[in-house]
Amino acid sequence: MTQPSPGSPRPVNEPGSVPAPGAMPFLVSLAVLLACPAVPFAVGATAPWGSPAPFFAALIVHLFACVLLLWLAWRIRRAGGTGRPALAFVTAGMAVLVSIVSFLLMAYIASAYGASGAWMRLRYGVAGPSDAGYLGALAAAGLTVMSALWLVVVMRRPRLEAAGQEAASAFRRRVAAAVAPAPRPVALAVTGPQDGFLRRLLSPSALAVWAAAALVTVAGVCAAGFGPDASALPAAAAVVLAPVPVTAWAVTQSLWRPDEELGVVMAALWRTMAVPFVTVPGLAALSFLTGLLPPVRSGFAARPWPATSWEGPLPAAGDSVFGWLGLSVFIGLLGALLAGLILSVAVVLPVAAFFMPERVIQDNMLNTDRAHHAANVTSVRALSLLVPLLFLIPGLLVAARQGSPWWWLGIVLIPVGLFLMYVVWSQQRVDHGKRARWGVPGISHPNDPPPEPLPRRRPADDPAAPGDVPDGSGRDQ
């Protein structure tokens, strides 16, 4: 780009092309600002009662003050941020002060005129001249404050830009350190195919929770049958909800009990689907055996249950103990499945993605090279936020009344979900070779690393033939 000669004038849009304002423009601006409350006060003292003249006088004077402040800011900006900072800050402070005084004065005059409800009258189309002048004067006072703030920003622009660049650099460093940490060792698997089905499914502590749920079930059925009346409904609720903690604890343990084949998230989903069908039948058998006791059956039938089961799965008048227990088993099974799914999606996946992303990268068959680590970490963390939204958005749109705040929240979250979907697609680097070996399809991206070439086979009876793996030696390594 050709540089201008020293004697040639600079273009008007370049900093330094306009000289900095002297003291006179600031003094004129201060005089105009002092007139902002003085002129409306004088007009209001001399005008007829109820006249809109004070409001329009304030409107005109404040607009003139805005023009002067913006002109000063333009001159200072074109001068490269140089000028008289003391006068500029005094002028800006005076503008804020007189705007507050004008606002209070306009509010007092409007209250005396009965124009305090000007905004409501304007909304309904019945506003008069005083209402329009009052609202215009308030808006002009607000513009004066904004112009004064802009003058301060222009004066402090060099320092603000330097501070902003330093803060942005620090923020980018922190984000890079948080979003893309250095690769860490992948958490070792605790369970695997070599373990038995029950040990792979439930840890010793989960078995202890199952035993505690069994005790709660037996005690709850007994209390619902012949316990005090005040404990009947809480005991019945405990029987219905007893299977939920077992599944919840087993699913949550997937965070520190990853499986060799399933990893963390898939292990949580597998335990969500399997634990209820293993634990609920045992709890159901105990509840039915307890219901066979004569005191339980007779006490349950004599209990004054509510006329209708407005409590949901709790007993109602006329229910038999076995009919209620059958419904309780079904509700408990559904509750355990739902609790496991919610924990897998809303707890296990986000916690694993943010605190052990290397494990999630490996479980999702993404490329584990260090060069793609940062992109894959961003991808799995965006995925951990996207998956809960896939359940939350339809739930809000279906369950909430159309036009309610919850319904609008679902609408607002749709573009958030689309953005997260784009982040997942654009950042993940899929290991297509590993997915092909497992028969898992993957969506390709131009930045995905190419899959490793398959080993060439050579005839088994010709060791000198070109190839990497002898024919008939088994699967590719």
Short mmCIF file of C-alpha atoms in Angstrom, two decimals:
data_model
loop_
_atom_site.label_atom_id
_atom_site.label_comp_id
_atom_site.label_asym_id
_atom_site.label_seq_id
_atom_site.Cartn_x
_atom_site.Cartn_y
_atom_site.Cartn_z
CA MET A 1 0.00 0.00 0.00
CA THR A 2 1.40 3.43 -0.97
CA GLN A 3 2.24 5.62 2.01
CA PRO A 4 1.23 9.33 1.76
CA SER A 5 4.04 11.85 1.55
CA PRO A 6 4.78 13.88 4.70
CA GLY A 7 3.21 17.02 3.28
CA SER A 8 0.05 15.44 1.90
CA PRO A 9 -3.13 15.50 4.01
CA ARG A 10 -4.33 12.24 5.56
CA PRO A 11 -7.65 10.69 4.58
CA VAL A 12 -10.45 11.89 6.81
CA ASN A 13 -11.22 8.39 8.15
CA GLU A 14 -7.71 7.69 9.45
CA PRO A 15 -6.81 8.39 13.12
CA GLY A 16 -4.88 11.61 13.40
CA SER A 17 -6.54 13.15 10.33
CA VAL A 18 -8.51 15.62 12.50
CA PRO A 19 -6.89 17.75 15.23
CA ALA A 20 -7.96 17.14 18.80
CA PRO A 21 -10.65 19.52 20.11
CA GLY A 22 -9.48 22.39 22.26
CA ALA A 23 -10.96 23.73 25.48
CA MET A 24 -13.69 25.83 23.85
CA PRO A 25 -15.87 22.95 22.55
CA PHE A 26 -15.85 21.38 26.02
CA LEU A 27 -16.84 24.66 27.65
CA VAL A 28 -19.70 25.11 25.17
CA SER A 29 -20.85 21.54 25.90
CA LEU A 30 -20.78 22.22 29.63
CA ALA A 31 -22.91 25.34 29.14
CA VAL A 32 -25.45 23.41 27.06
CA LEU A 33 -25.56 20.62 29.66
CA LEU A 34 -26.26 23.14 32.43
CA ALA A 35 -29.13 24.43 30.33
CA CYS A 36 -30.70 20.94 30.12
CA PRO A 37 -32.51 21.21 33.48
CA ALA A 38 -32.52 25.03 33.63
CA VAL A 39 -34.41 25.67 30.39
CA PRO A 40 -37.30 23.23 31.12
CA PHE A 41 -37.57 24.63 34.63
CA ALA A 42 -37.82 28.20 33.33
CA VAL A 43 -40.29 27.22 30.62
CA GLY A 44 -42.39 25.30 33.12
CA ALA A 45 -42.45 28.29 35.49
CA THR A 46 -43.72 30.64 32.77
CA ALA A 47 -45.89 28.38 30.60
CA PRO A 48 -49.61 27.79 31.30
CA TRP A 49 -50.53 24.95 33.63
CA GLY A 50 -50.65 21.61 31.82
CA SER A 51 -48.70 22.86 28.78
CA PRO A 52 -46.30 20.30 27.19
CA ALA A 53 -43.77 23.09 26.59
CA PRO A 54 -41.40 22.04 29.45
CA PHE A 55 -41.17 18.51 28.07
CA PHE A 56 -40.43 19.62 24.50
CA ALA A 57 -37.91 22.18 25.77
CA ALA A 58 -36.07 19.41 27.64
CA LEU A 59 -36.26 17.21 24.54
CA ILE A 60 -34.68 19.88 22.30
CA VAL A 61 -31.92 20.86 24.73
CA HIS A 62 -30.95 17.24 25.46
CA LEU A 63 -30.82 16.38 21.76
CA PHE A 64 -28.56 19.37 21.17
CA ALA A 65 -26.34 18.16 24.04
CA CYS A 66 -26.22 14.69 22.47
CA VAL A 67 -25.08 16.17 19.16
CA LEU A 68 -22.27 18.08 20.89
CA LEU A 69 -21.11 15.05 22.89
CA LEU A 70 -21.09 12.80 19.83
CA TRP A 71 -19.21 15.46 17.86
CA LEU A 72 -16.59 15.64 20.59
CA ALA A 73 -16.27 11.86 20.61
CA TRP A 74 -15.86 11.85 16.81
CA ARG A 75 -13.14 14.53 16.96
CA ILE A 76 -11.27 12.67 19.72
CA ARG A 77 -11.53 9.37 17.86
CA ARG A 78 -10.24 10.89 14.63
CA ALA A 79 -7.41 12.50 16.61
CA GLY A 80 -6.28 9.03 17.69
CA GLY A 81 -7.67 9.20 21.23
CA THR A 82 -5.75 12.33 22.12
CA GLY A 83 -7.25 15.48 23.56
CA ARG A 84 -8.00 16.91 26.97
CA PRO A 85 -8.93 13.91 29.13
CA ALA A 86 -9.71 15.98 32.25
CA LEU A 87 -12.22 18.16 30.40
CA ALA A 88 -13.68 15.14 28.64
CA PHE A 89 -14.30 13.25 31.88
CA VAL A 90 -15.74 16.36 33.56
CA THR A 91 -18.08 16.85 30.60
CA ALA A 92 -19.18 13.20 30.66
CA GLY A 93 -19.80 13.31 34.41
CA MET A 94 -21.76 16.55 34.07
CA ALA A 95 -23.88 14.96 31.31
CA VAL A 96 -24.81 12.04 33.56
CA LEU A 97 -25.57 14.35 36.50
CA VAL A 98 -27.79 16.78 34.55
CA SER A 99 -29.60 13.85 32.90
CA ILE A 100 -30.52 12.51 36.33
CA VAL A 101 -31.67 15.99 37.43
CA SER A 102 -33.71 16.37 34.22
CA PHE A 103 -35.25 12.95 34.69
CA LEU A 104 -36.37 13.82 38.22
CA LEU A 105 -37.65 17.22 37.09
CA MET A 106 -39.64 15.70 34.23
CA ALA A 107 -41.09 13.08 36.58
CA TYR A 108 -42.16 15.81 39.01
CA ILE A 109 -43.80 17.90 36.30
CA ALA A 110 -45.51 14.83 34.82
CA SER A 111 -46.82 13.86 38.25
CA ALA A 112 -48.18 17.38 38.73
CA TYR A 113 -49.81 17.29 35.26
CA GLY A 114 -51.19 13.79 35.80
CA ALA A 115 -49.07 12.38 32.95
CA SER A 116 -47.34 9.66 34.98
CA GLY A 117 -49.16 6.91 33.06
CA ALA A 118 -48.01 8.22 29.67
CA TRP A 119 -46.62 4.88 28.51
CA MET A 120 -49.87 3.01 29.13
CA ARG A 121 -51.87 5.71 27.36
CA LEU A 122 -49.46 5.57 24.43
CA ARG A 123 -49.89 1.80 24.20
CA TYR A 124 -53.66 2.14 24.01
CA GLY A 125 -53.53 5.03 21.53
CA VAL A 126 -54.97 7.71 23.80
CA ALA A 127 -51.78 9.68 24.51
CA GLY A 128 -51.87 13.46 24.39
CA PRO A 129 -49.14 16.05 23.63
CA SER A 130 -47.94 16.07 27.23
CA ASP A 131 -47.57 12.29 27.20
CA ALA A 132 -45.54 12.31 23.97
CA GLY A 133 -43.36 15.19 25.19
CA TYR A 134 -42.77 13.53 28.54
CA LEU A 135 -41.66 10.22 27.00
CA GLY A 136 -39.53 12.03 24.44
CA ALA A 137 -37.78 14.05 27.14
CA LEU A 138 -37.00 10.88 29.12
CA ALA A 139 -35.63 9.19 25.99
CA ALA A 140 -33.47 12.24 25.21
CA ALA A 141 -32.08 12.20 28.76
CA GLY A 142 -31.18 8.54 28.31
CA LEU A 143 -29.48 9.31 24.99
CA THR A 144 -27.45 12.00 26.74
CA VAL A 145 -26.17 9.45 29.25
CA MET A 146 -25.29 7.03 26.45
CA SER A 147 -23.45 9.77 24.55
CA ALA A 148 -21.46 10.63 27.66
CA LEU A 149 -20.50 6.98 28.14
CA TRP A 150 -19.44 6.80 24.49
CA LEU A 151 -17.23 9.87 25.02
CA VAL A 152 -15.51 8.12 27.94
CA VAL A 153 -15.05 4.94 25.89
CA VAL A 154 -13.46 6.89 23.04
CA MET A 155 -11.08 8.64 25.44
CA ARG A 156 -10.09 5.33 27.05
CA ARG A 157 -10.10 3.41 23.79
CA PRO A 158 -6.33 2.67 23.60
CA ARG A 159 -6.24 1.31 27.14
CA LEU A 160 -9.52 -0.56 26.70
CA GLU A 161 -8.27 -2.18 23.50
CA ALA A 162 -5.02 -3.25 25.17
CA ALA A 163 -6.88 -4.59 28.21
CA GLY A 164 -9.40 -6.34 25.97
CA GLN A 165 -6.70 -8.01 23.89
CA GLU A 166 -4.90 -9.15 27.03
CA ALA A 167 -8.16 -10.51 28.53
CA ALA A 168 -9.06 -12.24 25.25
CA SER A 169 -5.63 -13.88 25.08
CA ALA A 170 -5.93 -15.06 28.68
CA PHE A 171 -9.44 -16.35 28.02
CA ARG A 172 -8.30 -18.24 24.92
CA ARG A 173 -5.46 -19.82 26.88
CA ARG A 174 -7.83 -20.91 29.64
CA VAL A 175 -10.36 -22.29 27.16
CA ALA A 176 -7.64 -24.17 25.31
CA ALA A 177 -6.39 -25.63 28.59
CA ALA A 178 -9.91 -26.58 29.72
CA VAL A 179 -11.36 -27.81 26.44
CA ALA A 180 -8.28 -29.50 25.06
CA PRO A 181 -6.10 -30.71 27.94
CA ALA A 182 -3.05 -32.82 27.31
CA PRO A 183 -3.86 -36.49 26.71
CA ARG A 184 -4.02 -38.53 29.90
CA PRO A 185 -3.90 -42.29 30.38
CA VAL A 186 -7.20 -43.99 29.65
CA ALA A 187 -8.95 -45.34 32.74
CA LEU A 188 -8.44 -49.07 33.03
CA ALA A 189 -11.43 -51.35 32.76
CA VAL A 190 -12.69 -52.91 36.01
CA THR A 191 -15.00 -55.55 34.53
CA GLY A 192 -14.89 -57.58 31.36
CA PRO A 193 -16.01 -60.77 29.62
CA GLN A 194 -13.84 -62.84 31.98
CA ASP A 195 -16.12 -61.87 34.89
CA GLY A 196 -19.40 -63.54 35.58
CA PHE A 197 -22.64 -61.91 34.48
CA LEU A 198 -23.70 -60.86 37.96
CA ARG A 199 -20.30 -59.42 38.93
CA ARG A 200 -20.09 -57.57 35.63
CA LEU A 201 -23.55 -56.15 36.27
CA LEU A 202 -23.52 -55.41 40.01
CA SER A 203 -20.65 -54.49 42.29
CA PRO A 204 -20.56 -55.64 45.93
CA SER A 205 -21.88 -52.26 47.06
CA ALA A 206 -24.73 -52.49 44.51
CA LEU A 207 -25.58 -55.94 45.92
CA ALA A 208 -25.69 -54.34 49.37
CA VAL A 209 -28.11 -51.70 48.08
CA TRP A 210 -30.21 -54.52 46.60
CA ALA A 211 -30.30 -56.25 49.99
CA ALA A 212 -31.31 -52.97 51.66
CA ALA A 213 -34.09 -52.55 49.07
CA ALA A 214 -35.29 -56.05 49.90
CA LEU A 215 -35.51 -55.16 53.61
CA VAL A 216 -37.36 -51.92 52.74
CA THR A 217 -39.80 -53.90 50.58
CA VAL A 218 -40.61 -56.42 53.32
CA ALA A 219 -40.91 -53.73 55.99
CA GLY A 220 -43.00 -51.53 53.71
CA VAL A 221 -45.52 -54.29 52.90
CA CYS A 222 -45.83 -55.12 56.61
CA ALA A 223 -46.31 -51.46 57.54
CA ALA A 224 -48.90 -51.04 54.78
CA GLY A 225 -50.75 -54.07 56.16
CA PHE A 226 -50.81 -53.73 59.94
CA GLY A 227 -48.67 -50.68 60.81
CA PRO A 228 -49.96 -47.37 62.16
CA ASP A 229 -52.32 -45.48 59.87
CA ALA A 230 -49.90 -42.54 59.57
CA SER A 231 -47.18 -44.82 58.14
CA ALA A 232 -49.33 -46.66 55.60
CA LEU A 233 -48.98 -44.33 52.61
CA PRO A 234 -45.22 -43.63 53.13
CA ALA A 235 -44.62 -47.37 53.48
CA ALA A 236 -46.54 -48.08 50.28
CA ALA A 237 -44.50 -45.41 48.47
CA ALA A 238 -41.27 -47.02 49.74
CA VAL A 239 -42.36 -50.39 48.31
CA VAL A 240 -43.05 -48.83 44.90
CA LEU A 241 -39.72 -46.93 44.78
CA ALA A 242 -37.49 -49.63 46.30
CA PRO A 243 -36.05 -50.86 42.93
CA VAL A 244 -34.96 -47.35 41.85
CA PRO A 245 -31.86 -46.90 44.12
CA VAL A 246 -30.42 -50.25 43.05
CA THR A 247 -30.41 -49.34 39.36
CA ALA A 248 -29.37 -45.75 40.06
CA TRP A 249 -26.34 -46.84 42.07
CA ALA A 250 -25.27 -49.51 39.56
CA VAL A 251 -25.53 -47.03 36.67
CA THR A 252 -23.65 -44.28 38.51
CA GLN A 253 -20.86 -46.72 39.36
CA SER A 254 -20.10 -47.02 35.65
CA LEU A 255 -18.04 -43.85 36.08
CA TRP A 256 -15.46 -45.75 38.14
CA ARG A 257 -16.37 -49.30 36.98
CA PRO A 258 -15.84 -49.10 33.20
CA ASP A 259 -16.22 -52.29 31.24
CA GLU A 260 -13.52 -53.66 29.00
CA GLU A 261 -15.81 -54.02 25.99
CA LEU A 262 -18.53 -51.45 26.76
CA GLY A 263 -16.51 -48.64 28.27
CA VAL A 264 -18.29 -46.09 30.50
CA VAL A 265 -21.41 -44.79 28.76
CA MET A 266 -22.41 -48.03 27.05
CA ALA A 267 -21.84 -49.88 30.33
CA ALA A 268 -24.19 -47.42 32.04
CA LEU A 269 -26.85 -47.98 29.35
CA TRP A 270 -26.38 -51.76 29.53
CA ARG A 271 -26.83 -51.71 33.31
CA THR A 272 -29.86 -49.47 32.84
CA MET A 273 -31.53 -52.14 30.73
CA ALA A 274 -30.33 -55.21 32.66
CA VAL A 275 -30.31 -54.32 36.37
CA PRO A 276 -34.09 -53.73 36.72
CA PHE A 277 -34.94 -57.07 35.09
CA VAL A 278 -32.51 -58.84 37.47
CA THR A 279 -33.38 -57.07 40.72
CA VAL A 280 -37.09 -56.29 40.44
CA PRO A 281 -38.26 -59.96 40.18
CA GLY A 282 -36.48 -60.75 43.48
CA LEU A 283 -38.08 -57.75 45.18
CA ALA A 284 -41.46 -58.72 43.70
CA ALA A 285 -41.17 -62.26 45.03
CA LEU A 286 -40.39 -60.98 48.53
CA SER A 287 -43.32 -58.55 48.42
CA PHE A 288 -45.78 -61.26 47.34
CA LEU A 289 -44.49 -63.71 49.97
CA THR A 290 -44.91 -61.03 52.61
CA GLY A 291 -48.40 -60.28 51.31
CA LEU A 292 -49.38 -63.89 51.94
CA LEU A 293 -49.14 -63.37 55.70
CA PRO A 294 -52.68 -63.26 57.17
CA PRO A 295 -52.06 -60.10 59.27
CA VAL A 296 -50.90 -58.28 56.15
CA ARG A 297 -53.88 -59.32 54.03
CA SER A 298 -56.49 -58.61 56.69
CA GLY A 299 -54.88 -55.35 57.80
CA PHE A 300 -54.53 -54.16 54.20
CA ALA A 301 -58.21 -54.87 53.49
CA ALA A 302 -59.33 -53.09 56.66
CA ARG A 303 -57.13 -50.07 56.07
CA PRO A 304 -59.07 -46.84 55.26
CA TRP A 305 -57.32 -46.11 51.98
CA PRO A 306 -58.35 -43.05 49.93
CA ALA A 307 -61.54 -43.46 47.91
CA THR A 308 -59.62 -42.89 44.67
CA SER A 309 -55.95 -43.49 43.97
CA TRP A 310 -55.11 -39.84 43.41
CA GLU A 311 -51.67 -40.61 44.82
CA GLY A 312 -50.88 -42.55 41.61
CA PRO A 313 -49.57 -46.09 42.19
CA LEU A 314 -50.52 -46.04 45.89
CA PRO A 315 -53.45 -48.15 47.13
CA ALA A 316 -57.07 -47.05 46.90
CA ALA A 317 -60.17 -48.22 48.70
CA GLY A 318 -61.21 -51.69 47.57
CA ASP A 319 -57.79 -52.75 46.23
CA SER A 320 -56.46 -56.15 47.24
CA VAL A 321 -52.92 -56.42 48.49
CA PHE A 322 -51.90 -58.59 45.53
CA GLY A 323 -53.47 -56.30 42.96
CA TRP A 324 -51.64 -53.36 44.43
CA LEU A 325 -48.34 -55.29 44.61
CA GLY A 326 -48.66 -56.31 40.96
CA LEU A 327 -49.06 -52.67 39.96
CA SER A 328 -46.20 -51.70 42.27
CA VAL A 329 -43.86 -54.15 40.55
CA PHE A 330 -44.71 -52.71 37.15
CA ILE A 331 -44.32 -49.09 38.34
CA GLY A 332 -41.05 -49.93 40.11
CA LEU A 333 -39.66 -51.54 36.96
CA LEU A 334 -40.54 -48.50 34.85
CA GLY A 335 -39.16 -46.15 37.51
CA ALA A 336 -35.85 -48.02 37.63
CA LEU A 337 -35.52 -47.96 33.83
CA LEU A 338 -36.33 -44.26 33.71
CA ALA A 339 -33.90 -43.41 36.54
CA GLY A 340 -31.11 -45.35 34.84
CA LEU A 341 -31.73 -43.64 31.51
CA ILE A 342 -31.77 -40.16 33.08
CA LEU A 343 -28.54 -40.83 34.98
CA SER A 344 -26.83 -42.28 31.90
CA VAL A 345 -27.72 -39.30 29.73
CA ALA A 346 -27.61 -36.41 32.20
CA VAL A 347 -24.89 -37.54 34.64
CA VAL A 348 -22.64 -40.34 33.38
CA LEU A 349 -22.14 -39.02 29.83
CA PRO A 350 -21.38 -35.36 30.78
CA VAL A 351 -19.14 -36.29 33.72
CA ALA A 352 -17.19 -38.79 31.62
CA ALA A 353 -16.87 -36.36 28.70
CA PHE A 354 -15.58 -33.48 30.85
CA PHE A 355 -13.42 -35.39 33.34
CA MET A 356 -12.28 -38.47 31.41
CA PRO A 357 -12.58 -37.50 27.73
CA GLU A 358 -9.87 -39.96 26.67
CA ARG A 359 -12.07 -42.85 27.77
CA VAL A 360 -15.08 -41.49 25.85
CA ILE A 361 -12.91 -40.90 22.77
CA GLN A 362 -11.78 -44.52 22.87
CA ASP A 363 -15.30 -45.85 23.53
CA ASN A 364 -16.72 -43.86 20.58
CA MET A 365 -14.02 -45.24 18.26
CA LEU A 366 -12.53 -41.84 17.53
CA ASN A 367 -8.94 -41.38 16.44
CA THR A 368 -6.62 -41.44 19.44
CA ASP A 369 -3.64 -39.68 17.82
CA ARG A 370 -2.32 -36.70 19.76
CA ALA A 371 -2.78 -34.47 16.70
CA HIS A 372 -6.55 -34.98 16.83
CA HIS A 373 -6.91 -34.98 20.62
CA ALA A 374 -8.11 -31.37 21.01
CA ALA A 375 -10.77 -31.70 18.29
CA ASN A 376 -12.07 -34.99 19.68
CA VAL A 377 -12.26 -33.61 23.23
CA THR A 378 -14.38 -30.72 21.95
CA SER A 379 -16.54 -33.19 20.02
CA VAL A 380 -17.31 -35.54 22.92
CA ARG A 381 -18.05 -32.64 25.28
CA ALA A 382 -20.44 -31.11 22.77
CA LEU A 383 -22.02 -34.56 22.36
CA SER A 384 -22.52 -34.82 26.13
CA LEU A 385 -24.55 -31.58 26.00
CA LEU A 386 -26.40 -32.53 22.82
CA VAL A 387 -27.76 -35.90 23.94
CA PRO A 388 -29.70 -34.52 26.96
CA LEU A 389 -31.19 -31.84 24.70
CA LEU A 390 -32.49 -34.55 22.35
CA PHE A 391 -34.70 -35.72 25.22
CA LEU A 392 -35.37 -32.34 26.84
CA ILE A 393 -36.54 -30.40 23.76
CA PRO A 394 -39.29 -32.85 22.66
CA GLY A 395 -40.36 -33.23 26.29
CA LEU A 396 -40.81 -29.49 26.72
CA LEU A 397 -42.66 -29.08 23.41
CA VAL A 398 -45.03 -31.98 24.14
CA ALA A 399 -45.63 -31.55 27.88
CA ALA A 400 -45.76 -27.76 28.13
CA ARG A 401 -48.72 -25.69 27.04
CA GLN A 402 -48.11 -23.95 23.74
CA GLY A 403 -47.03 -20.37 24.35
CA SER A 404 -45.97 -20.97 27.96
CA PRO A 405 -42.42 -20.11 29.13
CA TRP A 406 -41.45 -23.80 29.18
CA TRP A 407 -42.68 -24.22 25.60
CA TRP A 408 -40.67 -21.21 24.48
CA LEU A 409 -37.63 -22.63 26.27
CA GLY A 410 -37.96 -25.72 24.09
CA ILE A 411 -38.13 -23.51 20.98
CA VAL A 412 -35.05 -21.53 22.05
CA LEU A 413 -33.07 -24.73 22.70
CA ILE A 414 -33.59 -26.00 19.12
CA PRO A 415 -30.89 -23.78 17.54
CA VAL A 416 -28.62 -24.62 20.50
CA GLY A 417 -29.02 -28.31 19.67
CA LEU A 418 -28.35 -27.68 15.96
CA PHE A 419 -25.18 -25.77 16.84
CA LEU A 420 -23.96 -28.58 19.10
CA MET A 421 -24.73 -31.08 16.34
CA TYR A 422 -22.57 -29.07 13.94
CA VAL A 423 -19.76 -28.91 16.53
CA VAL A 424 -19.85 -32.70 16.95
CA TRP A 425 -19.76 -33.31 13.20
CA SER A 426 -17.06 -30.74 12.47
CA GLN A 427 -14.72 -31.60 15.36
CA GLN A 428 -14.83 -35.38 15.69
CA ARG A 429 -12.07 -37.36 13.96
CA VAL A 430 -13.45 -40.86 13.44
CA ASP A 431 -11.27 -43.97 13.38
CA HIS A 432 -12.98 -45.51 10.34
CA GLY A 433 -10.71 -48.53 10.37
CA LYS A 434 -11.71 -49.51 13.91
CA ARG A 435 -15.38 -48.86 13.23
CA ALA A 436 -15.21 -50.97 10.07
CA ARG A 437 -13.72 -53.88 12.01
CA TRP A 438 -16.59 -53.66 14.51
CA GLY A 439 -19.20 -53.11 11.82
CA VAL A 440 -20.17 -49.68 13.18
CA PRO A 441 -21.10 -47.05 10.54
CA GLY A 442 -19.66 -43.56 10.86
CA ILE A 443 -20.39 -40.19 9.25
CA SER A 444 -17.34 -39.11 7.28
CA HIS A 445 -15.80 -35.66 7.52
CA PRO A 446 -13.16 -34.21 5.19
CA ASN A 447 -10.76 -33.78 8.11
CA ASP A 448 -11.02 -37.41 9.26
CA PRO A 449 -7.66 -39.21 9.11
CA PRO A 450 -7.59 -41.91 6.42
CA PRO A 451 -8.07 -45.48 7.68
CA GLU A 452 -5.02 -47.68 7.95
CA PRO A 453 -4.56 -49.88 4.86
CA LEU A 454 -5.54 -53.53 5.28
CA PRO A 455 -2.57 -55.96 5.36
CA ARG A 456 -1.83 -57.71 2.09
CA ARG A 457 -2.06 -61.50 2.06
CA ARG A 458 0.46 -63.82 0.49
CA PRO A 459 0.12 -67.52 -0.33
CA ALA A 460 0.95 -69.75 2.60
CA ASP A 461 3.11 -72.05 0.46
CA ASP A 462 5.25 -69.17 -0.93
CA PRO A 463 7.02 -67.26 1.87
CA ALA A 464 8.90 -65.17 -0.70
CA ALA A 465 5.72 -63.78 -2.29
CA PRO A 466 4.87 -60.10 -1.53
CA GLY A 467 2.46 -59.59 1.33
CA ASP A 468 2.22 -58.91 5.05
CA VAL A 469 0.01 -61.71 6.43
CA PRO A 470 0.17 -65.35 5.31
CA ASP A 471 -3.08 -66.56 3.77
CA GLY A 472 -5.09 -68.65 6.25
CA SER A 473 -3.32 -67.21 9.29
CA GLY A 474 -6.52 -65.87 10.85
CA ARG A 475 -8.02 -62.46 11.22
CA ASP A 476 -6.12 -59.28 10.45
CA GLN A 477 -4.10 -57.83 13.29
#
